[in-house]
Amino acid sequence: AQTVTQSQPEMSVQEAETVTLSCTYDTSESNYYLFWYKQPPSRQMILVIRQEAYKQQNATENRFSVNFQKAAKSFSLKISDSQLGDTAMYFCAFMWTGNQFYFGTGTSLTVIP
Amino acid sequence: DTGVSQDPRHKITKRGQNVTFRCDPISEHNRLYWYRQTLGQGPEFLTYFQNEAQLEKSRLLSDRFSAERPKGSFSTLEIQRTEQGDSAMYLCASSLANYGYTFGSGTRLTVV
C-alpha cells in the first residue's frame, strides 16, 4: 500500500524568507511520480512541482524546489522568497500507475507580511 | 479551454435525497478522476475513467455512488440516499495519459 505522510499540520514564514515543507512516503514501487499541490482558499488544487522518481536531479520551478531523497523516501518542498500569495494548504502526493494520487493530509502555510 | 469545470459549486441537500454532480474535463484529456476531500484531509480517490470506460473504483465508492462518463466527455457522479457522512468536497481531475493533471474547483456537498 502507498502512504504519504506530512508531519507539519501548520507552518508560518515571514514574507521574503525561505520555508521547507516535509513529506515522506512509503512504497515498494521503483518507478513513480511525486507532486506538490497548492490549494488556496479558493479551493482549486494547483500543481506546484512534479518529480519523476527515476530522475536524480531535483525538480525546480522558479521559487519552488524539491529535495528528493529516494532511499529515504523523502520529498520536501522549499519555497524561497515567500510571497503573500503562497498562503495555502500544500499537499504532497504520490502516483505510480497513473490511475490515482495518494495525498498526504496537508500543511497549512501562512506567509506573514 | 478554461480548465476543468464542475457544477454545481455548492449543494445543500436533505438526508435521503439523491444528488448528481457534473464534471467537464479539458477537452483533449482522455482520463478523468473523482476524489472526495473532507475537512482537514487530503483528497481520497473514488474512481477513474479512461475515455468512457470506468477502470478503477475505490472501496469508498459504496453502492449508493455511481459515476458515468458517456462518450468519454463529461462525467457525472450520483449519490443516492445521501447520508450526513457524505458531506465533503467532491473534486474532479483530468489528464492526458500521465501528464497535465488538472483539478476542478470542486463541488461542496452539505447533507442536512
PDB file of C-alpha atoms in Angstrom:
ATOM      1  CA  ALA A   1       0.000   0.000   0.000  1.00  0.00           C
ATOM      2  CA  GLN A   2       1.124   3.511  -0.754  1.00  0.00           C
ATOM      3  CA  THR A   3       1.082   6.074   2.060  1.00  0.00           C
ATOM      4  CA  VAL A   4       2.086   9.719   2.217  1.00  0.00           C
ATOM      5  CA  THR A   5       2.868  11.494   5.486  1.00  0.00           C
ATOM      6  CA  GLN A   6       3.057  15.217   6.085  1.00  0.00           C
ATOM      7  CA  SER A   7       4.071  15.735   9.692  1.00  0.00           C
ATOM      8  CA  GLN A   8       3.642  19.525   9.815  1.00  0.00           C
ATOM      9  CA  PRO A   9      -0.059  20.456  10.031  1.00  0.00           C
ATOM     10  CA  GLU A  10       0.694  24.186  10.141  1.00  0.00           C
ATOM     11  CA  MET A  11       3.647  26.375   9.329  1.00  0.00           C
ATOM     12  CA  SER A  12       4.302  30.077   9.017  1.00  0.00           C
ATOM     13  CA  VAL A  13       7.027  32.122   7.379  1.00  0.00           C
ATOM     14  CA  GLN A  14       7.875  35.780   7.110  1.00  0.00           C
ATOM     15  CA  GLU A  15       7.435  37.339   3.708  1.00  0.00           C
ATOM     16  CA  ALA A  16      10.635  37.069   1.601  1.00  0.00           C
ATOM     17  CA  GLU A  17      12.027  34.288   3.806  1.00  0.00           C
ATOM     18  CA  THR A  18      12.515  30.618   2.910  1.00  0.00           C
ATOM     19  CA  VAL A  19      10.428  27.737   4.235  1.00  0.00           C
ATOM     20  CA  THR A  20      10.654  23.964   3.799  1.00  0.00           C
ATOM     21  CA  LEU A  21       7.672  21.633   3.943  1.00  0.00           C
ATOM     22  CA  SER A  22       8.308  17.973   4.716  1.00  0.00           C
ATOM     23  CA  CYS A  23       6.850  14.872   3.124  1.00  0.00           C
ATOM     24  CA  THR A  24       7.686  11.205   3.469  1.00  0.00           C
ATOM     25  CA  TYR A  25       6.114   8.307   1.647  1.00  0.00           C
ATOM     26  CA  ASP A  26       6.107   4.558   1.707  1.00  0.00           C
ATOM     27  CA  THR A  27       6.046   2.346  -1.367  1.00  0.00           C
ATOM     28  CA  SER A  28       7.583  -0.822  -2.714  1.00  0.00           C
ATOM     29  CA  GLU A  29       7.500   0.525  -6.266  1.00  0.00           C
ATOM     30  CA  SER A  30      10.622   1.752  -8.012  1.00  0.00           C
ATOM     31  CA  ASN A  31       9.087   3.893 -10.744  1.00  0.00           C
ATOM     32  CA  TYR A  32       6.673   6.544  -9.597  1.00  0.00           C
ATOM     33  CA  TYR A  33       5.925  10.259  -9.556  1.00  0.00           C
ATOM     34  CA  LEU A  34       5.790  12.732  -6.703  1.00  0.00           C
ATOM     35  CA  PHE A  35       3.946  16.018  -6.676  1.00  0.00           C
ATOM     36  CA  TRP A  36       3.327  19.067  -4.565  1.00  0.00           C
ATOM     37  CA  TYR A  37      -0.078  20.686  -4.979  1.00  0.00           C
ATOM     38  CA  LYS A  38      -1.232  24.016  -3.581  1.00  0.00           C
ATOM     39  CA  GLN A  39      -4.830  24.590  -2.528  1.00  0.00           C
ATOM     40  CA  PRO A  40      -5.586  28.254  -1.808  1.00  0.00           C
ATOM     41  CA  PRO A  41      -8.753  29.281  -0.005  1.00  0.00           C
ATOM     42  CA  SER A  42     -10.469  29.437  -3.419  1.00  0.00           C
ATOM     43  CA  ARG A  43     -10.169  25.631  -3.323  1.00  0.00           C
ATOM     44  CA  GLN A  44      -8.760  24.667  -6.715  1.00  0.00           C
ATOM     45  CA  MET A  45      -5.739  22.379  -6.479  1.00  0.00           C
ATOM     46  CA  ILE A  46      -2.835  23.821  -8.438  1.00  0.00           C
ATOM     47  CA  LEU A  47       0.259  21.841  -9.398  1.00  0.00           C
ATOM     48  CA  VAL A  48       3.387  23.369  -7.879  1.00  0.00           C
ATOM     49  CA  ILE A  49       6.044  20.894  -8.910  1.00  0.00           C
ATOM     50  CA  ARG A  50       6.457  17.325 -10.173  1.00  0.00           C
ATOM     51  CA  GLN A  51       9.317  14.845  -9.778  1.00  0.00           C
ATOM     52  CA  GLU A  52       9.891  11.572 -11.596  1.00  0.00           C
ATOM     53  CA  ALA A  53      11.472   9.005  -9.307  1.00  0.00           C
ATOM     54  CA  TYR A  54      13.916   7.810 -11.973  1.00  0.00           C
ATOM     55  CA  LYS A  55      15.430  11.282 -12.234  1.00  0.00           C
ATOM     56  CA  GLN A  56      18.202  12.000  -9.765  1.00  0.00           C
ATOM     57  CA  GLN A  57      18.120  15.734 -10.392  1.00  0.00           C
ATOM     58  CA  ASN A  58      15.807  17.628  -8.085  1.00  0.00           C
ATOM     59  CA  ALA A  59      12.972  19.475  -9.828  1.00  0.00           C
ATOM     60  CA  THR A  60      12.784  23.265  -9.666  1.00  0.00           C
ATOM     61  CA  GLU A  61      10.106  25.719 -10.741  1.00  0.00           C
ATOM     62  CA  ASN A  62      11.084  29.341 -10.181  1.00  0.00           C
ATOM     63  CA  ARG A  63      10.955  29.902  -6.395  1.00  0.00           C
ATOM     64  CA  PHE A  64       9.945  26.303  -5.703  1.00  0.00           C
ATOM     65  CA  SER A  65      12.377  23.414  -5.474  1.00  0.00           C
ATOM     66  CA  VAL A  66      12.364  19.933  -4.007  1.00  0.00           C
ATOM     67  CA  ASN A  67      14.846  17.812  -2.111  1.00  0.00           C
ATOM     68  CA  PHE A  68      14.137  14.282  -3.322  1.00  0.00           C
ATOM     69  CA  GLN A  69      15.858  11.542  -1.327  1.00  0.00           C
ATOM     70  CA  LYS A  70      14.710   8.267  -2.907  1.00  0.00           C
ATOM     71  CA  ALA A  71      16.443   5.942  -0.479  1.00  0.00           C
ATOM     72  CA  ALA A  72      14.985   7.801   2.485  1.00  0.00           C
ATOM     73  CA  LYS A  73      11.600   8.136   0.728  1.00  0.00           C
ATOM     74  CA  SER A  74      11.589  11.831   1.444  1.00  0.00           C
ATOM     75  CA  PHE A  75      10.298  14.628  -0.779  1.00  0.00           C
ATOM     76  CA  SER A  76      10.467  18.088   0.782  1.00  0.00           C
ATOM     77  CA  LEU A  77       9.400  21.367  -0.825  1.00  0.00           C
ATOM     78  CA  LYS A  78      11.425  24.529  -0.427  1.00  0.00           C
ATOM     79  CA  ILE A  79       9.791  27.863  -1.105  1.00  0.00           C
ATOM     80  CA  SER A  80      12.235  30.726  -1.490  1.00  0.00           C
ATOM     81  CA  ASP A  81      11.392  34.437  -1.245  1.00  0.00           C
ATOM     82  CA  SER A  82       7.961  33.634   0.194  1.00  0.00           C
ATOM     83  CA  GLN A  83       5.112  35.796  -1.039  1.00  0.00           C
ATOM     84  CA  LEU A  84       1.698  36.528   0.457  1.00  0.00           C
ATOM     85  CA  GLY A  85       0.117  34.621  -2.417  1.00  0.00           C
ATOM     86  CA  ASP A  86       1.886  31.466  -1.247  1.00  0.00           C
ATOM     87  CA  THR A  87      -0.523  31.250   1.686  1.00  0.00           C
ATOM     88  CA  ALA A  88      -2.428  27.995   1.120  1.00  0.00           C
ATOM     89  CA  MET A  89      -2.716  24.326   2.008  1.00  0.00           C
ATOM     90  CA  TYR A  90       0.087  22.310   0.453  1.00  0.00           C
ATOM     91  CA  PHE A  91      -0.419  18.654  -0.337  1.00  0.00           C
ATOM     92  CA  CYS A  92       2.257  16.138  -1.137  1.00  0.00           C
ATOM     93  CA  ALA A  93       1.069  13.400  -3.494  1.00  0.00           C
ATOM     94  CA  PHE A  94       2.343  10.108  -4.883  1.00  0.00           C
ATOM     95  CA  MET A  95       1.354   8.346  -8.091  1.00  0.00           C
ATOM     96  CA  TRP A  96       2.739   5.144  -9.623  1.00  0.00           C
ATOM     97  CA  THR A  97       0.241   3.696 -12.068  1.00  0.00           C
ATOM     98  CA  GLY A  98      -1.224   6.906 -13.387  1.00  0.00           C
ATOM     99  CA  ASN A  99      -4.585   5.804 -12.052  1.00  0.00           C
ATOM    100  CA  GLN A 100      -4.751   7.715  -8.802  1.00  0.00           C
ATOM    101  CA  PHE A 101      -2.996  10.086  -6.478  1.00  0.00           C
ATOM    102  CA  TYR A 102      -2.266   9.246  -2.871  1.00  0.00           C
ATOM    103  CA  PHE A 103      -2.319  12.501  -0.927  1.00  0.00           C
ATOM    104  CA  GLY A 104      -0.942  13.457   2.449  1.00  0.00           C
ATOM    105  CA  THR A 105      -3.048  15.308   4.999  1.00  0.00           C
ATOM    106  CA  GLY A 106      -1.602  18.664   4.030  1.00  0.00           C
ATOM    107  CA  THR A 107       0.382  21.503   5.563  1.00  0.00           C
ATOM    108  CA  SER A 108      -1.303  24.862   6.062  1.00  0.00           C
ATOM    109  CA  LEU A 109       1.237  27.557   5.219  1.00  0.00           C
ATOM    110  CA  THR A 110       0.746  31.157   6.255  1.00  0.00           C
ATOM    111  CA  VAL A 111       3.005  33.894   4.912  1.00  0.00           C
ATOM    112  CA  ILE A 112       3.219  36.748   7.372  1.00  0.00           C
ATOM    113  CA  PRO A 113       3.665  40.264   5.985  1.00  0.00           C
TER     114      PRO A 113
ATOM    115  CA  ASP B   1     -10.459  25.801 -22.921  1.00  0.00           C
ATOM    116  CA  THR B   2     -10.670  27.166 -19.404  1.00  0.00           C
ATOM    117  CA  GLY B   3      -9.768  24.033 -17.489  1.00  0.00           C
ATOM    118  CA  VAL B   4     -11.833  21.501 -15.580  1.00  0.00           C
ATOM    119  CA  SER B   5     -15.333  22.725 -14.764  1.00  0.00           C
ATOM    120  CA  GLN B   6     -17.534  21.364 -12.010  1.00  0.00           C
ATOM    121  CA  ASP B   7     -21.169  22.078 -11.400  1.00  0.00           C
ATOM    122  CA  PRO B   8     -22.668  22.989  -9.031  1.00  0.00           C
ATOM    123  CA  ARG B   9     -20.115  24.712  -6.785  1.00  0.00           C
ATOM    124  CA  HIS B  10     -22.257  24.136  -3.714  1.00  0.00           C
ATOM    125  CA  LYS B  11     -25.099  21.737  -2.994  1.00  0.00           C
ATOM    126  CA  ILE B  12     -27.176  21.504   0.171  1.00  0.00           C
ATOM    127  CA  THR B  13     -29.493  18.538   0.345  1.00  0.00           C
ATOM    128  CA  LYS B  14     -31.636  16.775   2.880  1.00  0.00           C
ATOM    129  CA  ARG B  15     -30.607  13.370   4.111  1.00  0.00           C
ATOM    130  CA  GLY B  16     -32.088  10.659   1.937  1.00  0.00           C
ATOM    131  CA  GLN B  17     -32.232  12.735  -1.234  1.00  0.00           C
ATOM    132  CA  ASN B  18     -30.309  11.944  -4.400  1.00  0.00           C
ATOM    133  CA  VAL B  19     -27.753  14.359  -5.817  1.00  0.00           C
ATOM    134  CA  THR B  20     -25.826  14.486  -9.080  1.00  0.00           C
ATOM    135  CA  PHE B  21     -22.653  16.393  -9.840  1.00  0.00           C
ATOM    136  CA  ARG B  22     -21.176  17.149 -13.242  1.00  0.00           C
ATOM    137  CA  CYS B  23     -17.562  17.453 -14.360  1.00  0.00           C
ATOM    138  CA  ASP B  24     -16.391  18.779 -17.728  1.00  0.00           C
ATOM    139  CA  PRO B  25     -12.734  17.883 -18.262  1.00  0.00           C
ATOM    140  CA  ILE B  26     -10.222  19.582 -20.510  1.00  0.00           C
ATOM    141  CA  SER B  27     -11.390  18.569 -23.958  1.00  0.00           C
ATOM    142  CA  GLU B  28      -8.310  16.665 -25.128  1.00  0.00           C
ATOM    143  CA  HIS B  29      -7.859  14.802 -21.837  1.00  0.00           C
ATOM    144  CA  ASN B  30      -8.692  11.107 -22.006  1.00  0.00           C
ATOM    145  CA  ARG B  31      -8.536  10.369 -18.274  1.00  0.00           C
ATOM    146  CA  LEU B  32     -10.966  11.620 -15.651  1.00  0.00           C
ATOM    147  CA  TYR B  33     -10.822  11.135 -11.894  1.00  0.00           C
ATOM    148  CA  TRP B  34     -13.161  11.753  -8.982  1.00  0.00           C
ATOM    149  CA  TYR B  35     -11.859  12.435  -5.475  1.00  0.00           C
ATOM    150  CA  ARG B  36     -13.516  13.223  -2.172  1.00  0.00           C
ATOM    151  CA  GLN B  37     -11.993  15.634   0.334  1.00  0.00           C
ATOM    152  CA  THR B  38     -13.220  16.046   3.889  1.00  0.00           C
ATOM    153  CA  LEU B  39     -12.201  18.878   6.187  1.00  0.00           C
ATOM    154  CA  GLY B  40      -8.597  18.667   7.280  1.00  0.00           C
ATOM    155  CA  GLN B  41      -7.754  15.785   4.984  1.00  0.00           C
ATOM    156  CA  GLY B  42      -6.170  15.315   1.617  1.00  0.00           C
ATOM    157  CA  PRO B  43      -8.306  14.184  -1.310  1.00  0.00           C
ATOM    158  CA  GLU B  44      -9.163  10.482  -1.443  1.00  0.00           C
ATOM    159  CA  PHE B  45      -9.540   8.604  -4.701  1.00  0.00           C
ATOM    160  CA  LEU B  46     -13.047   7.488  -5.677  1.00  0.00           C
ATOM    161  CA  THR B  47     -12.942   6.380  -9.303  1.00  0.00           C
ATOM    162  CA  TYR B  48     -11.139   6.746 -12.624  1.00  0.00           C
ATOM    163  CA  PHE B  49     -12.181   6.695 -16.288  1.00  0.00           C
ATOM    164  CA  GLN B  50     -10.106   6.261 -19.383  1.00  0.00           C
ATOM    165  CA  ASN B  51     -12.277   7.576 -22.180  1.00  0.00           C
ATOM    166  CA  GLU B  52     -15.735   6.141 -21.433  1.00  0.00           C
ATOM    167  CA  ALA B  53     -14.510   3.089 -19.536  1.00  0.00           C
ATOM    168  CA  GLN B  54     -14.572   3.118 -15.738  1.00  0.00           C
ATOM    169  CA  LEU B  55     -11.348   1.265 -14.969  1.00  0.00           C
ATOM    170  CA  GLU B  56     -10.990   1.545 -11.228  1.00  0.00           C
ATOM    171  CA  LYS B  57     -13.220   2.144  -8.212  1.00  0.00           C
ATOM    172  CA  SER B  58     -12.228   2.720  -4.612  1.00  0.00           C
ATOM    173  CA  ARG B  59     -13.747   0.853  -1.690  1.00  0.00           C
ATOM    174  CA  LEU B  60     -15.003   4.308  -0.664  1.00  0.00           C
ATOM    175  CA  LEU B  61     -17.410   4.174  -3.598  1.00  0.00           C
ATOM    176  CA  SER B  62     -20.311   2.346  -1.953  1.00  0.00           C
ATOM    177  CA  ASP B  63     -23.266   1.030  -3.915  1.00  0.00           C
ATOM    178  CA  ARG B  64     -25.022   4.359  -3.311  1.00  0.00           C
ATOM    179  CA  PHE B  65     -22.456   6.043  -5.533  1.00  0.00           C
ATOM    180  CA  SER B  66     -22.392   5.748  -9.297  1.00  0.00           C
ATOM    181  CA  ALA B  67     -20.287   7.517 -11.878  1.00  0.00           C
ATOM    182  CA  GLU B  68     -20.596   7.665 -15.624  1.00  0.00           C
ATOM    183  CA  ARG B  69     -18.690   9.183 -18.483  1.00  0.00           C
ATOM    184  CA  PRO B  70     -20.812   8.756 -21.583  1.00  0.00           C
ATOM    185  CA  LYS B  71     -18.916   9.110 -24.858  1.00  0.00           C
ATOM    186  CA  GLY B  72     -15.728   9.837 -22.958  1.00  0.00           C
ATOM    187  CA  SER B  73     -16.546  13.508 -22.469  1.00  0.00           C
ATOM    188  CA  PHE B  74     -18.191  14.936 -19.337  1.00  0.00           C
ATOM    189  CA  SER B  75     -18.770  12.802 -16.266  1.00  0.00           C
ATOM    190  CA  THR B  76     -21.480  12.641 -13.636  1.00  0.00           C
ATOM    191  CA  LEU B  77     -21.263  11.422 -10.073  1.00  0.00           C
ATOM    192  CA  GLU B  78     -24.547  10.479  -8.441  1.00  0.00           C
ATOM    193  CA  ILE B  79     -25.091   9.804  -4.764  1.00  0.00           C
ATOM    194  CA  GLN B  80     -28.331   8.086  -3.855  1.00  0.00           C
ATOM    195  CA  ARG B  81     -29.997   8.249  -0.423  1.00  0.00           C
ATOM    196  CA  THR B  82     -27.468  10.762   0.863  1.00  0.00           C
ATOM    197  CA  GLU B  83     -26.165  10.463   4.421  1.00  0.00           C
ATOM    198  CA  GLN B  84     -24.555  13.091   6.628  1.00  0.00           C
ATOM    199  CA  GLY B  85     -21.250  11.315   6.211  1.00  0.00           C
ATOM    200  CA  ASP B  86     -21.369  12.120   2.507  1.00  0.00           C
ATOM    201  CA  SER B  87     -20.793  15.807   3.296  1.00  0.00           C
ATOM    202  CA  ALA B  88     -17.489  16.680   1.649  1.00  0.00           C
ATOM    203  CA  MET B  89     -15.850  18.410  -1.260  1.00  0.00           C
ATOM    204  CA  TYR B  90     -16.028  16.325  -4.436  1.00  0.00           C
ATOM    205  CA  LEU B  91     -13.146  17.036  -6.771  1.00  0.00           C
ATOM    206  CA  CYS B  92     -12.804  16.114 -10.411  1.00  0.00           C
ATOM    207  CA  ALA B  93      -9.498  15.991 -12.270  1.00  0.00           C
ATOM    208  CA  SER B  94      -8.465  15.147 -15.811  1.00  0.00           C
ATOM    209  CA  SER B  95      -5.259  14.291 -17.607  1.00  0.00           C
ATOM    210  CA  LEU B  96      -3.853  13.221 -20.941  1.00  0.00           C
ATOM    211  CA  ALA B  97      -2.270   9.887 -20.101  1.00  0.00           C
ATOM    212  CA  ASN B  98       0.200  10.651 -17.282  1.00  0.00           C
ATOM    213  CA  TYR B  99       0.515  14.353 -17.965  1.00  0.00           C
ATOM    214  CA  GLY B 100      -1.254  17.582 -17.370  1.00  0.00           C
ATOM    215  CA  TYR B 101      -3.231  16.593 -14.315  1.00  0.00           C
ATOM    216  CA  THR B 102      -5.678  19.430 -13.700  1.00  0.00           C
ATOM    217  CA  PHE B 103      -8.201  19.686 -10.909  1.00  0.00           C
ATOM    218  CA  GLY B 104     -11.527  21.463 -10.932  1.00  0.00           C
ATOM    219  CA  SER B 105     -12.692  23.780  -8.154  1.00  0.00           C
ATOM    220  CA  GLY B 106     -14.891  21.101  -6.656  1.00  0.00           C
ATOM    221  CA  THR B 107     -18.489  20.698  -5.557  1.00  0.00           C
ATOM    222  CA  ARG B 108     -19.088  21.175  -1.856  1.00  0.00           C
ATOM    223  CA  LEU B 109     -21.895  18.908  -0.648  1.00  0.00           C
ATOM    224  CA  THR B 110     -23.651  19.528   2.648  1.00  0.00           C
ATOM    225  CA  VAL B 111     -26.178  16.950   3.805  1.00  0.00           C
ATOM    226  CA  VAL B 112     -28.548  18.252   6.480  1.00  0.00           C
TER     227      VAL B 112
END
